[in-house]
C-alpha angles and dihedrals in degrees: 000000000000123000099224086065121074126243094183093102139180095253086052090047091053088043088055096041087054099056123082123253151093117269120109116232099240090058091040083058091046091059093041090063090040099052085044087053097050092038091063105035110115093254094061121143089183104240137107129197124209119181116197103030100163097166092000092245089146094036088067094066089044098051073041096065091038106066084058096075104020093259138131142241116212099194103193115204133135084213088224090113136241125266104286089052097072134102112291095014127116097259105040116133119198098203089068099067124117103227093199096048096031088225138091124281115174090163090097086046089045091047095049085053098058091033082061090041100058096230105111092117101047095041119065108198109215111202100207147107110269093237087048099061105042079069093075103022104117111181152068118267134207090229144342118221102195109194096131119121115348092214109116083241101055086033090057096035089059087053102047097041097035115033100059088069088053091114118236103284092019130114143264109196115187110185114209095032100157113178078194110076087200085060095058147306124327109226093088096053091045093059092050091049094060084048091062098044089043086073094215096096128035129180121278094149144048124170116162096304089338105124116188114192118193117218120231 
């Protein structure tokens, strides 16, 4: 498919709409256009990364983006959901539970996602904890999209396991990055902001609490 032509279809919107999950279309769009960007660049290796893909709704704008160009989206999450997933937190759906394990699984709903959207064979779903896989990850990436747990533990873990594989002239993108803490929790923000000091990345994108980071 040409890249000048968008893959990002009506059939692949309403894929996405129907998913759960918590980015606003406009950011979602934004990423889309951002993972396209840094897919077809001359330095592309042809690979994406997400951290944090719970019913894959963003996942479906970068795979997206992907097919494009032939590439190839790896979306890193052990489904069991973050923090505010859980059992008497604000974001817990029932409907997501496991009845035989007790526990959330959000990978059926993910893979019925990316089954509507068209994209099984552009997105490799990698059931695993963020901090496991970086362990045996071995290669350069195009980006890294890193909106996986908002503890400053999860948050930490994602950055240090996961920006150091972002190529020379590629992008770290961190979603609910809010400079306000009135606007919401900091962990996100904290991460970016090591990005920044690092001197390895430095802005070239913002979009809502989209932050994209360009590598040196």
């Amino acid at each position: 498919m040409s890249a000048t032509v968008s893959a990002l279809t009506p059939e692949r919107l309403a894929a996405a709409d129907a998913a759960p999950g918590f980015m606003p279309v406009d950011e979602a769009t934004a990423l889309y256009d951002v993972a396209r960007e840094y897919l077809t660049t001359p330095d592309s290796v042809g690979v994406g990364v997400e951290i944090g893909t719970y019913c894959g709704k963003s996942t479906v704008f970068l795979g997206s983006a992907a097919i494009e160009s032939g590439s190839l989206i790896v979306t890193v999450d052990h489904h069991r959901g973050s923090e505010e997933h859980q059992p008497g937190w604000e974001y817990h759906d029932t409907s997501l539970v496991d009845p035989h394990a007790g526990t959330l699984d959000t990978s059926a709903r993910f893979r019925r996602t990316i089954f509507d959207a068209d994209l099984e064979g552009t997105v490799l779903g990698l059931l695993a904890r963020s901090v496991d896989a970086a362990r045996v990850w071995g290669r350069a990436v195009d980006f890294v999209f890193i909106d996986g747990g908002h503890s400053m533990k999860a948050a930490q873990a994602d950055y240090d396991g996961w920006a150091r594989w972002v190529r020379p002239g590629g992008a770290l993108l961190i979603h609910d990055v809010f400079p306000d803490p009135a606007d919401g929790g900091r962990p996100p923000y904290e991460i970016y902001c090591q990005a920044l000091d690092s001197g390895k990345f430095s802005e070239v994108g913002a979009h809502g609490s989209l932050r994209v980071l360009q590598r040196a």
